Amino acid sequence: MTGRSSKLRTTALVGVCAALLTASATACGGSSGKGPAAAPPPLTSSGAGTTPKSATPEPSAQPGSPADLAALQRVVPQPVSVTAGAGTFTLSAATAIHASTGAEPIAADLAAYLKQQTGLALPADGGEDAPIQLILQATGGDPAWGTEGYRLTVGTVSIKITAADPAGLFHGVQTLRQLVTADDRIQAGVIADHPRFAYRGVMLDVARHFFSVADVKSYIDAAALYKVNEFHLHLTDDQGWRLTVPGYPKLATVGGASQVGGGTGGSYSADDMKAIVDYAASRYMTVIPEIDMPGHVGAAVHADPELACDGRKHGAVTTVSPAFDSLCTTSESPYKFVDSATKAAADATTGPLLHLGGDEAQALNLTQYNGFVKRAQDLVAAHGRTPIAWGEAATAPLLPQTVLEYWDTAHPLPAIAQAAAKGTKLIMAPGDHAYLDQQYTPGFKLGLHWAGYLPVSKAYNWDPVTVLPGVPPTSVMGVEAPLWTETVKSLADAETLAYPRLPAIAEIGWSAPESHDFKQFSQRLAKQGPLWDRLGIAYYKSPEIPWS
Ligand code: TNX
């Protein structure tokens, strides 16, 4: 769970740069195809699906031309190094995939992805001489890989992905998917890659509008294409309670029976939660459940009025605006509820982190709020989970392991940087750069704009270690792109707000800051459009992006 990893890997590339054209930001002194090419030969023709001559074929040793490098520049997030070779590999239905021991599920994933994208049904059970090789190499690989890094080599007759861990192989598969062109070709070259931050999250608010398990899976699946590895599920809020909690049946049945604008809402059974958690795990993502407290509990006090202090009946909240109800922190009964709800969230998930909310508790004074946050953290910890809380919780006494999530750029609390200076880890989700629910432009058909308008360039142009002054860079665990759903009624609405900004934030979380360049990013991003069209992902055709 530690934060940052290394910078661009420049030294190891020196030898390769002499022969092949590289787009690592600094390695060979060139990028975007403008670097010096070593006597580029003409493109060689592809060896479509042919059997390689050796069992572990190496990629084309022919140096790539600037045009070859440009053809390879279509990956988001930008990899650590991209080195072009000459020629292309062409996929066919006869191109078999071989997996080393332990990599078999990822070979099946690759085959399924390529079927979805190209219509070709590649055999995923190829032998050791198969043209596509997925190799798990636990020892002796590049130490820079860590668990999520990988090396992808593409030649005219073979493709090989090597990684130390299945997560790295899976990320390599995502890179490979993005490299496949409309005519089923893949540019030759070598990509070496690993993430900057360990935490690269997205959040989906299923409380304001309910989303079916199938929709949640689709949202996860699309985010996996951009190497997102944390899925924060905002399960409860004023307008809906979506988690089944033993001992409190009305939370789901009554608190779950509505949403913004009314309607039927919904909630997840234990089986539903397991389906989400298992699906996320198959995409190398960990689910972080959130129970938002002590404010944002409109649905909870509607279901169980004794959780509030006033003893009155609370109607269902169906408005966009918050209800500003609160748990009754001065009595004991809400803590039994907090214990049960956080236990249910812990039991429904498998990851180390559990979000206890803590935002916008306007109905409490600071003493009441701080006292609540202290006890809620202890209960989360007692269930074996590391607490996360929204930035406001910085005013409370924090457990040493509690993580804060920075969001409120309209009121940046000095206590957050102060906590970070004392060792608290931070997740960066600044509203004015990372909130996918903020409108792209004035009048955009979806979204809010309390943090300002958020065009793609603004989602891209920020650095997590400098966005909040006074924060030590080592305290930053990573980034998150939350999608609040007050105005989001369908998966297509969610995707329209997330694409193309989610890939921008994913790149901020994965790629070295030296490689960040909006113009170059927007050209790579433009090449994702046809893939989204093929996969049926809705997106906003922002005029900032040179869609082809
Ligand atoms: C603020 S972010 C909220 C949410 C809203 C969001 C809308 C946060 C911790 N609280 O309750 O949905 O703004 O952008």
XYZ file of C-alpha atoms and ligand atoms in Angstrom:
562
model
C 0.000 0.000 0.000
C 2.946 2.299 -0.176
C 2.758 5.151 -2.614
C 5.161 6.042 -5.289
C 7.469 3.893 -7.279
C 10.299 4.728 -9.574
C 10.639 7.149 -12.441
C 11.061 6.453 -16.094
C 13.432 3.597 -16.611
C 16.019 5.262 -18.767
C 19.321 3.496 -18.277
C 18.270 0.011 -19.244
C 17.128 1.311 -22.598
C 20.375 2.788 -23.767
C 21.442 -0.333 -25.654
C 18.032 -0.822 -27.193
C 17.844 2.800 -28.284
C 20.834 2.319 -30.522
C 18.834 -0.105 -32.631
C 15.167 0.622 -32.045
C 13.215 3.823 -31.865
C 11.985 4.581 -28.395
C 9.358 6.942 -27.074
C 10.284 6.865 -23.451
C 10.105 10.548 -22.525
C 13.806 10.953 -21.949
C 15.474 7.670 -22.804
C 16.402 8.315 -26.413
C 15.873 12.031 -26.526
C 12.812 11.780 -28.708
C 9.091 11.294 -28.546
C 6.008 11.251 -30.713
C 8.001 9.880 -33.619
C 10.213 12.944 -33.750
C 13.321 11.262 -32.313
C 16.336 10.135 -34.313
C 15.699 6.912 -36.166
C 18.617 4.586 -36.777
C 18.459 4.016 -40.521
C 14.828 2.991 -40.569
C 14.148 0.184 -43.003
C 10.838 -0.047 -44.838
C 8.015 -1.778 -43.023
C 8.312 -5.508 -43.346
C 5.225 -7.481 -44.171
C 3.517 -9.286 -41.359
C 3.766 -12.946 -40.573
C 0.096 -13.289 -39.890
C -0.542 -16.164 -37.569
C 2.352 -18.208 -38.881
C 4.254 -20.619 -36.703
C 7.412 -19.068 -35.311
C 10.736 -20.733 -35.976
C 11.860 -20.882 -32.360
C 9.935 -21.831 -29.233
C 10.451 -18.449 -27.571
C 10.643 -16.096 -30.491
C 12.013 -12.618 -29.978
C 10.343 -9.640 -31.584
C 11.574 -8.047 -34.743
C 15.201 -7.061 -34.306
C 14.684 -4.585 -37.154
C 14.671 -1.020 -35.915
C 11.420 0.833 -36.276
C 10.930 4.028 -38.215
C 9.318 7.173 -36.842
C 6.132 5.983 -38.525
C 6.414 2.671 -36.668
C 6.830 4.536 -33.406
C 3.833 6.723 -34.182
C 1.803 3.563 -34.809
C 2.781 2.266 -31.378
C 1.746 5.513 -29.694
C -1.807 4.503 -28.921
C -1.586 3.282 -25.334
C -3.314 4.948 -22.365
C -1.914 5.246 -19.719
C 1.428 6.125 -21.311
C 3.855 3.253 -20.604
C 7.273 3.767 -19.044
C 9.021 3.005 -22.335
C 7.804 2.366 -25.860
C 10.312 1.150 -28.432
C 9.268 0.618 -32.036
C 10.330 -2.296 -34.185
C 9.698 -2.717 -37.898
C 6.625 -4.432 -39.238
C 3.396 -5.647 -37.766
C 1.874 -8.808 -36.366
C -1.491 -9.716 -37.851
C -4.020 -11.601 -35.760
C -6.011 -14.426 -37.297
C -8.401 -17.045 -35.929
C -5.458 -19.476 -36.089
C -3.224 -17.399 -33.778
C -2.938 -19.535 -30.653
C -2.178 -18.222 -27.164
C 0.098 -20.136 -24.814
C 0.090 -19.502 -21.061
C 2.827 -20.550 -18.656
C 1.673 -22.290 -15.481
C -0.583 -19.958 -13.516
C -1.277 -17.654 -16.461
C -4.071 -19.775 -17.989
C -6.961 -17.543 -16.802
C -5.283 -14.534 -18.381
C -4.900 -16.382 -21.691
C -8.646 -17.033 -21.525
C -9.219 -13.321 -20.769
C -7.087 -12.278 -23.733
C -8.955 -14.633 -26.054
C -12.301 -13.313 -24.790
C -11.227 -9.681 -25.154
C -9.934 -10.235 -28.675
C -13.134 -12.057 -29.641
C -15.145 -9.089 -28.356
C -12.941 -6.584 -30.161
C -12.130 -8.323 -33.436
C -14.592 -11.196 -33.737
C -11.649 -13.608 -34.023
C -11.799 -16.660 -31.750
C -8.173 -17.305 -30.873
C -7.387 -20.671 -29.229
C -6.301 -19.955 -25.625
C -4.706 -23.371 -25.109
C -1.776 -23.193 -27.509
C 1.464 -25.091 -26.872
C 4.856 -23.624 -26.141
C 5.390 -22.774 -29.818
C 2.184 -20.699 -30.020
C 2.651 -17.233 -31.539
C 1.295 -15.432 -28.457
C 3.035 -16.237 -25.187
C 1.927 -15.116 -21.704
C 4.753 -15.880 -19.313
C 4.701 -15.599 -15.532
C 8.246 -15.153 -14.377
C 8.279 -14.960 -10.598
C 12.038 -14.587 -10.323
C 14.747 -13.195 -12.536
C 12.550 -10.599 -14.234
C 12.970 -6.842 -14.129
C 12.794 -5.699 -10.459
C 11.010 -2.546 -11.652
C 7.957 -4.643 -12.593
C 6.777 -5.108 -9.019
C 3.435 -6.904 -8.998
C 1.789 -4.748 -11.657
C 4.519 -4.151 -14.231
C 5.110 -6.167 -17.393
C 7.127 -6.331 -20.593
C 5.389 -6.707 -23.944
C 7.366 -7.615 -27.043
C 5.695 -7.699 -30.423
C 7.427 -9.045 -33.497
C 6.091 -9.886 -36.926
C 5.577 -13.553 -35.996
C 5.312 -13.539 -32.216
C 4.009 -11.645 -29.227
C 5.210 -12.173 -25.696
C 4.082 -10.653 -22.392
C 6.205 -11.353 -19.332
C 5.467 -10.334 -15.741
C 6.272 -11.442 -12.224
C 2.636 -11.564 -11.132
C -0.727 -12.253 -12.799
C -1.744 -8.604 -12.202
C 1.187 -7.475 -14.347
C 0.301 -9.925 -17.095
C -3.289 -8.712 -16.999
C -2.144 -5.096 -17.420
C 0.065 -6.205 -20.311
C -3.010 -7.756 -21.902
C -4.804 -4.387 -21.626
C -1.917 -2.720 -23.431
C -2.036 -5.373 -26.134
C -5.798 -4.846 -26.597
C -5.246 -1.150 -27.184
C -2.569 -1.846 -29.790
C -4.885 -3.900 -32.030
C -5.909 -1.798 -35.033
C -9.166 -1.938 -36.954
C -7.540 -4.350 -39.442
C -6.367 -6.666 -36.632
C -2.705 -5.647 -36.760
C -0.308 -4.898 -33.936
C 2.746 -2.717 -34.461
C 6.070 -4.396 -33.650
C 8.040 -3.068 -30.701
C 8.807 -3.415 -27.034
C 6.855 -1.852 -24.165
C 8.249 -1.959 -20.635
C 5.866 -0.682 -18.025
C 4.972 -0.322 -14.369
C 2.789 2.094 -12.364
C 3.770 5.279 -10.565
C 1.186 4.869 -7.778
C -0.017 1.696 -6.075
C -3.570 3.109 -5.694
C -5.449 3.933 -8.883
C -9.129 4.007 -8.116
C -12.544 4.755 -9.488
C -15.648 5.283 -7.348
C -19.226 4.596 -8.358
C -22.119 6.078 -6.340
C -24.875 3.449 -6.448
C -26.873 5.286 -3.755
C -28.175 8.341 -5.663
C -29.234 6.086 -8.507
C -29.154 2.326 -8.174
C -27.079 0.336 -10.666
C -27.650 -3.354 -11.374
C -24.873 -5.889 -10.840
C -24.558 -6.162 -14.630
C -24.058 -2.388 -14.959
C -21.507 -2.365 -12.139
C -19.593 -5.141 -13.883
C -19.591 -3.178 -17.135
C -18.242 -0.105 -15.356
C -15.485 -2.221 -13.774
C -14.647 -3.897 -17.069
C -14.176 -0.628 -18.933
C -12.010 0.854 -16.145
C -9.756 -2.240 -16.236
C -8.724 -1.256 -19.759
C -6.920 1.702 -18.131
C -5.183 -0.348 -15.413
C -7.396 0.954 -12.597
C -6.919 -1.374 -9.610
C -9.309 -0.111 -6.894
C -13.088 -0.024 -7.140
C -14.661 2.164 -4.442
C -18.367 1.404 -4.127
C -20.345 4.222 -2.453
C -23.114 2.013 -1.080
C -25.106 4.362 1.139
C -26.285 7.948 1.071
C -29.337 10.099 1.727
C -31.201 8.804 -1.312
C -30.516 5.074 -0.954
C -29.064 2.283 1.192
C -27.845 -0.553 -1.019
C -26.233 -3.092 1.334
C -27.997 -5.872 3.233
C -27.135 -5.578 6.940
C -27.979 -8.497 9.267
C -30.136 -7.292 12.173
C -31.315 -4.221 10.234
C -33.506 -5.637 7.449
C -35.294 -2.327 6.773
C -32.086 -0.624 5.657
C -32.158 -2.522 2.384
C -35.897 -3.052 2.007
C -37.045 0.454 2.999
C -33.821 2.478 2.732
C -33.040 0.838 -0.596
C -36.468 1.307 -2.131
C -35.888 4.713 -3.668
C -33.393 6.986 -5.383
C -33.095 10.521 -6.771
C -36.392 11.346 -8.434
C -38.168 8.432 -6.700
C -38.513 5.126 -8.498
C -37.804 1.665 -7.226
C -34.122 1.903 -6.277
C -32.675 -1.443 -5.214
C -30.107 -3.078 -2.977
C -27.475 -5.797 -3.207
C -27.882 -9.209 -1.566
C -24.843 -11.046 -0.210
C -24.743 -12.982 -3.503
C -24.849 -9.737 -5.500
C -21.947 -8.338 -3.508
C -19.988 -11.549 -4.013
C -20.644 -11.359 -7.748
C -19.288 -7.775 -7.819
C -16.258 -8.595 -5.658
C -15.410 -11.716 -7.696
C -15.813 -9.878 -10.981
C -13.590 -7.024 -9.797
C -10.981 -9.574 -8.665
C -11.050 -11.133 -12.128
C -10.143 -7.647 -13.414
C -7.382 -7.316 -10.795
C -9.395 -4.726 -8.904
C -10.139 -4.624 -5.181
C -13.551 -3.473 -3.991
C -13.603 -0.800 -1.255
C -17.085 -0.617 0.272
C -18.233 2.711 1.701
C -20.786 3.225 4.453
C -21.175 7.018 4.533
C -21.634 8.308 8.126
C -22.464 10.186 10.345
C -24.086 12.519 7.770
C -25.540 11.444 4.405
C -27.716 8.951 6.306
C -31.134 10.032 5.002
C -31.974 6.537 3.770
C -30.848 4.931 7.043
C -32.963 7.218 9.252
C -35.891 6.809 6.851
C -35.645 3.045 7.413
C -34.802 3.151 11.135
C -35.827 6.516 12.671
C -34.302 5.626 16.070
C -30.848 6.118 14.517
C -31.506 9.882 14.558
C -31.867 11.987 17.722
C -35.143 13.704 16.896
C -37.364 10.613 17.056
C -39.491 11.887 14.157
C -40.448 10.043 10.984
C -38.046 10.745 8.105
C -39.442 10.505 4.596
C -37.487 9.058 1.680
C -35.025 11.572 0.215
C -35.557 11.858 -3.520
C -33.964 15.255 -4.143
C -30.470 15.916 -5.496
C -29.540 18.025 -2.495
C -28.356 16.423 0.742
C -30.787 15.931 3.646
C -28.291 16.895 6.393
C -29.649 14.240 8.724
C -27.232 12.686 11.185
C -26.758 9.600 13.275
C -27.458 10.400 16.916
C -23.879 10.463 18.106
C -24.806 11.304 21.693
C -26.616 8.007 22.269
C -25.277 4.442 22.117
C -27.670 2.763 19.689
C -26.100 4.196 16.504
C -22.756 2.628 17.430
C -24.325 -0.829 17.469
C -25.617 0.053 14.005
C -22.197 1.327 12.875
C -20.663 -1.916 14.131
C -23.213 -4.035 12.231
C -23.046 -1.988 9.015
C -19.250 -1.909 8.858
C -19.146 -5.634 9.681
C -21.580 -6.311 6.824
C -19.391 -4.247 4.479
C -16.253 -6.073 5.661
C -17.936 -9.475 5.323
C -19.114 -8.632 1.798
C -15.630 -7.743 0.532
C -12.117 -9.139 0.637
C -9.785 -6.133 0.424
C -7.883 -4.402 3.226
C -9.677 -1.015 3.023
C -13.130 0.109 4.191
C -14.468 3.641 3.690
C -16.483 5.129 6.559
C -17.470 8.333 4.756
C -17.305 11.292 7.140
C -18.138 14.068 4.647
C -20.507 16.986 5.114
C -21.721 16.173 8.638
C -23.283 19.627 8.941
C -25.758 18.650 11.678
C -22.999 17.944 14.244
C -20.648 20.231 16.122
C -16.924 19.515 15.830
C -16.688 17.713 19.181
C -19.563 15.399 18.264
C -18.128 14.803 14.790
C -14.594 14.090 15.982
C -15.883 11.738 18.671
C -17.903 9.838 16.089
C -14.989 9.508 13.652
C -12.779 8.184 16.452
C -15.247 5.429 17.377
C -16.117 4.559 13.786
C -12.415 4.033 12.966
C -12.056 1.705 15.948
C -15.033 -0.351 14.779
C -13.661 -0.610 11.225
C -10.281 -1.647 12.613
C -11.970 -4.218 14.868
C -13.374 -5.816 11.715
C -9.834 -6.187 10.410
C -10.011 -3.360 7.890
C -8.001 -0.183 7.383
C -10.347 2.827 7.575
C -10.550 5.440 4.827
C -12.457 8.670 5.449
C -13.201 11.781 3.401
C -10.897 14.741 4.080
C -13.092 16.346 6.756
C -12.044 13.561 9.150
C -8.574 15.172 9.339
C -9.858 17.197 12.307
C -10.486 14.030 14.347
C -7.925 11.916 16.199
C -6.864 9.467 13.501
C -5.579 5.939 13.856
C -2.059 5.743 12.425
C -3.279 3.567 9.543
C -6.381 5.610 8.641
C -6.259 6.947 5.089
C -7.817 10.288 4.103
C -9.390 10.999 0.737
C -8.979 14.622 -0.403
C -11.924 15.923 -2.420
C -13.212 19.349 -1.404
C -11.239 21.786 -3.499
C -13.800 24.491 -2.685
C -12.789 24.368 1.016
C -9.327 22.797 1.322
C -8.879 22.025 5.030
C -5.401 22.823 6.417
C -5.846 19.815 8.747
C -5.427 17.441 5.779
C -1.883 18.543 4.917
C -1.098 18.689 8.631
C -2.224 15.079 9.088
C -0.196 14.051 6.016
C 2.874 15.755 7.471
C 2.421 13.572 10.545
C 2.268 10.379 8.484
C -1.374 9.973 7.360
C -1.617 8.522 3.835
C -3.767 10.313 1.266
C -5.829 9.369 -1.761
C -6.141 12.314 -4.132
C -9.578 12.898 -5.659
C -9.614 16.694 -6.054
C -13.103 17.768 -7.108
C -11.867 20.270 -9.686
C -9.683 17.702 -11.513
C -10.937 14.205 -10.683
C -14.712 14.431 -10.120
C -16.285 12.697 -13.089
C -19.702 14.122 -12.158
C -18.601 17.685 -12.862
C -19.907 18.963 -16.191
C -17.503 19.110 -19.127
C -18.923 22.474 -20.159
C -21.670 24.884 -19.052
C -25.032 23.406 -19.933
C -23.711 19.863 -20.455
C -26.677 17.466 -20.292
C -25.296 15.554 -17.264
C -23.476 16.465 -14.088
C -23.024 19.238 -11.525
C -20.501 22.067 -11.409
C -19.842 22.999 -7.789
C -16.096 22.417 -8.378
C -16.147 24.210 -11.722
C -16.361 22.811 -15.235
C -14.053 19.944 -15.976
C -12.882 19.579 -19.567
C -10.610 16.630 -20.448
C -7.513 18.840 -20.329
C -8.262 19.799 -16.721
C -8.810 16.148 -15.755
C -5.321 15.525 -17.183
C -3.334 18.577 -16.088
C -2.562 18.023 -12.401
C -0.087 16.202 -10.256
C -1.248 14.279 -7.168
C 1.858 15.228 -5.183
C 1.480 18.990 -5.689
C -2.296 19.431 -5.953
C -2.630 20.056 -2.205
C 0.149 22.358 -0.959
C 2.067 21.198 2.103
C 1.578 17.489 1.514
C 4.760 15.379 1.610
C 4.962 13.468 -1.706
C 5.519 10.196 0.161
C 2.110 10.514 1.821
C 0.297 10.207 -1.519
C -0.959 6.647 -2.106
C -2.494 7.508 -5.424
C -5.533 8.893 -7.212
C -9.241 8.263 -7.515
C -11.904 9.368 -9.974
C -15.291 9.409 -8.184
C -18.535 9.344 -10.135
C -21.420 10.751 -8.085
C -24.738 9.904 -9.636
C -27.270 12.565 -8.651
C -27.808 13.264 -12.376
C -26.703 9.872 -13.702
C -29.613 7.552 -14.440
C -28.070 4.837 -16.588
C -24.832 3.074 -17.448
C -24.672 5.108 -20.655
C -24.911 8.342 -18.608
C -22.142 7.084 -16.311
C -19.907 6.205 -19.244
C -20.564 9.528 -20.952
C -19.188 11.353 -17.902
C -16.333 8.861 -17.373
C -15.087 8.677 -20.971
C -12.810 10.217 -21.914
C -11.907 11.695 -18.494
C -11.446 8.436 -16.565
C -8.516 7.427 -18.840
C -6.975 10.876 -18.223
C -7.028 10.370 -14.456
C -5.854 6.769 -14.846
C -2.831 8.123 -16.723
C -2.152 10.607 -13.902
C -2.106 7.629 -11.532
C -0.042 5.247 -13.678
C 2.448 7.232 -15.733
C 5.537 9.174 -14.760
C 4.891 12.921 -14.509
C 7.730 13.584 -16.980
C 5.688 11.853 -19.674
C 2.582 13.984 -19.167
C 1.807 16.079 -22.231
C -1.828 16.856 -23.029
C -1.333 17.202 -26.779
C 0.377 13.837 -27.037
C -2.161 12.299 -24.624
C -5.072 13.609 -26.659
C -3.667 11.954 -29.797
C -3.372 8.610 -28.013
C -6.801 9.104 -26.463
C -8.327 9.750 -29.883
C -7.335 6.222 -30.908
C -9.407 4.774 -28.042
C -12.615 6.053 -29.659
C -12.960 3.236 -32.217
C -12.337 0.691 -29.438
C -15.120 2.225 -27.319
C -17.364 2.151 -30.370
C -16.652 -1.561 -30.816
C -17.094 -2.322 -27.109
C -20.300 -0.292 -26.856
C -18.893 2.188 -24.311
C -20.682 5.545 -24.478
C -18.421 8.614 -24.462
C -18.451 12.350 -24.949
C -16.793 13.428 -28.167
C -15.008 16.317 -26.527
C -13.829 18.893 -29.078
C -10.483 18.926 -27.220
C -9.647 15.486 -28.653
C -8.641 14.951 -32.320
C -10.986 11.990 -32.892
C -10.201 10.461 -36.244
C -19.890 16.213 -2.593
S -17.576 14.340 -2.358
C -20.181 15.050 -1.922
C -21.160 14.091 -2.505
C -21.818 14.668 -3.719
C -20.781 15.326 -4.583
C -21.318 15.850 -5.874
C -18.222 14.095 -1.047
C -17.417 13.380 -0.101
N -19.463 14.569 -0.851
O -22.097 13.726 -1.542
O -22.448 13.642 -4.393
O -20.200 16.401 -3.879
O -20.283 16.262 -6.705
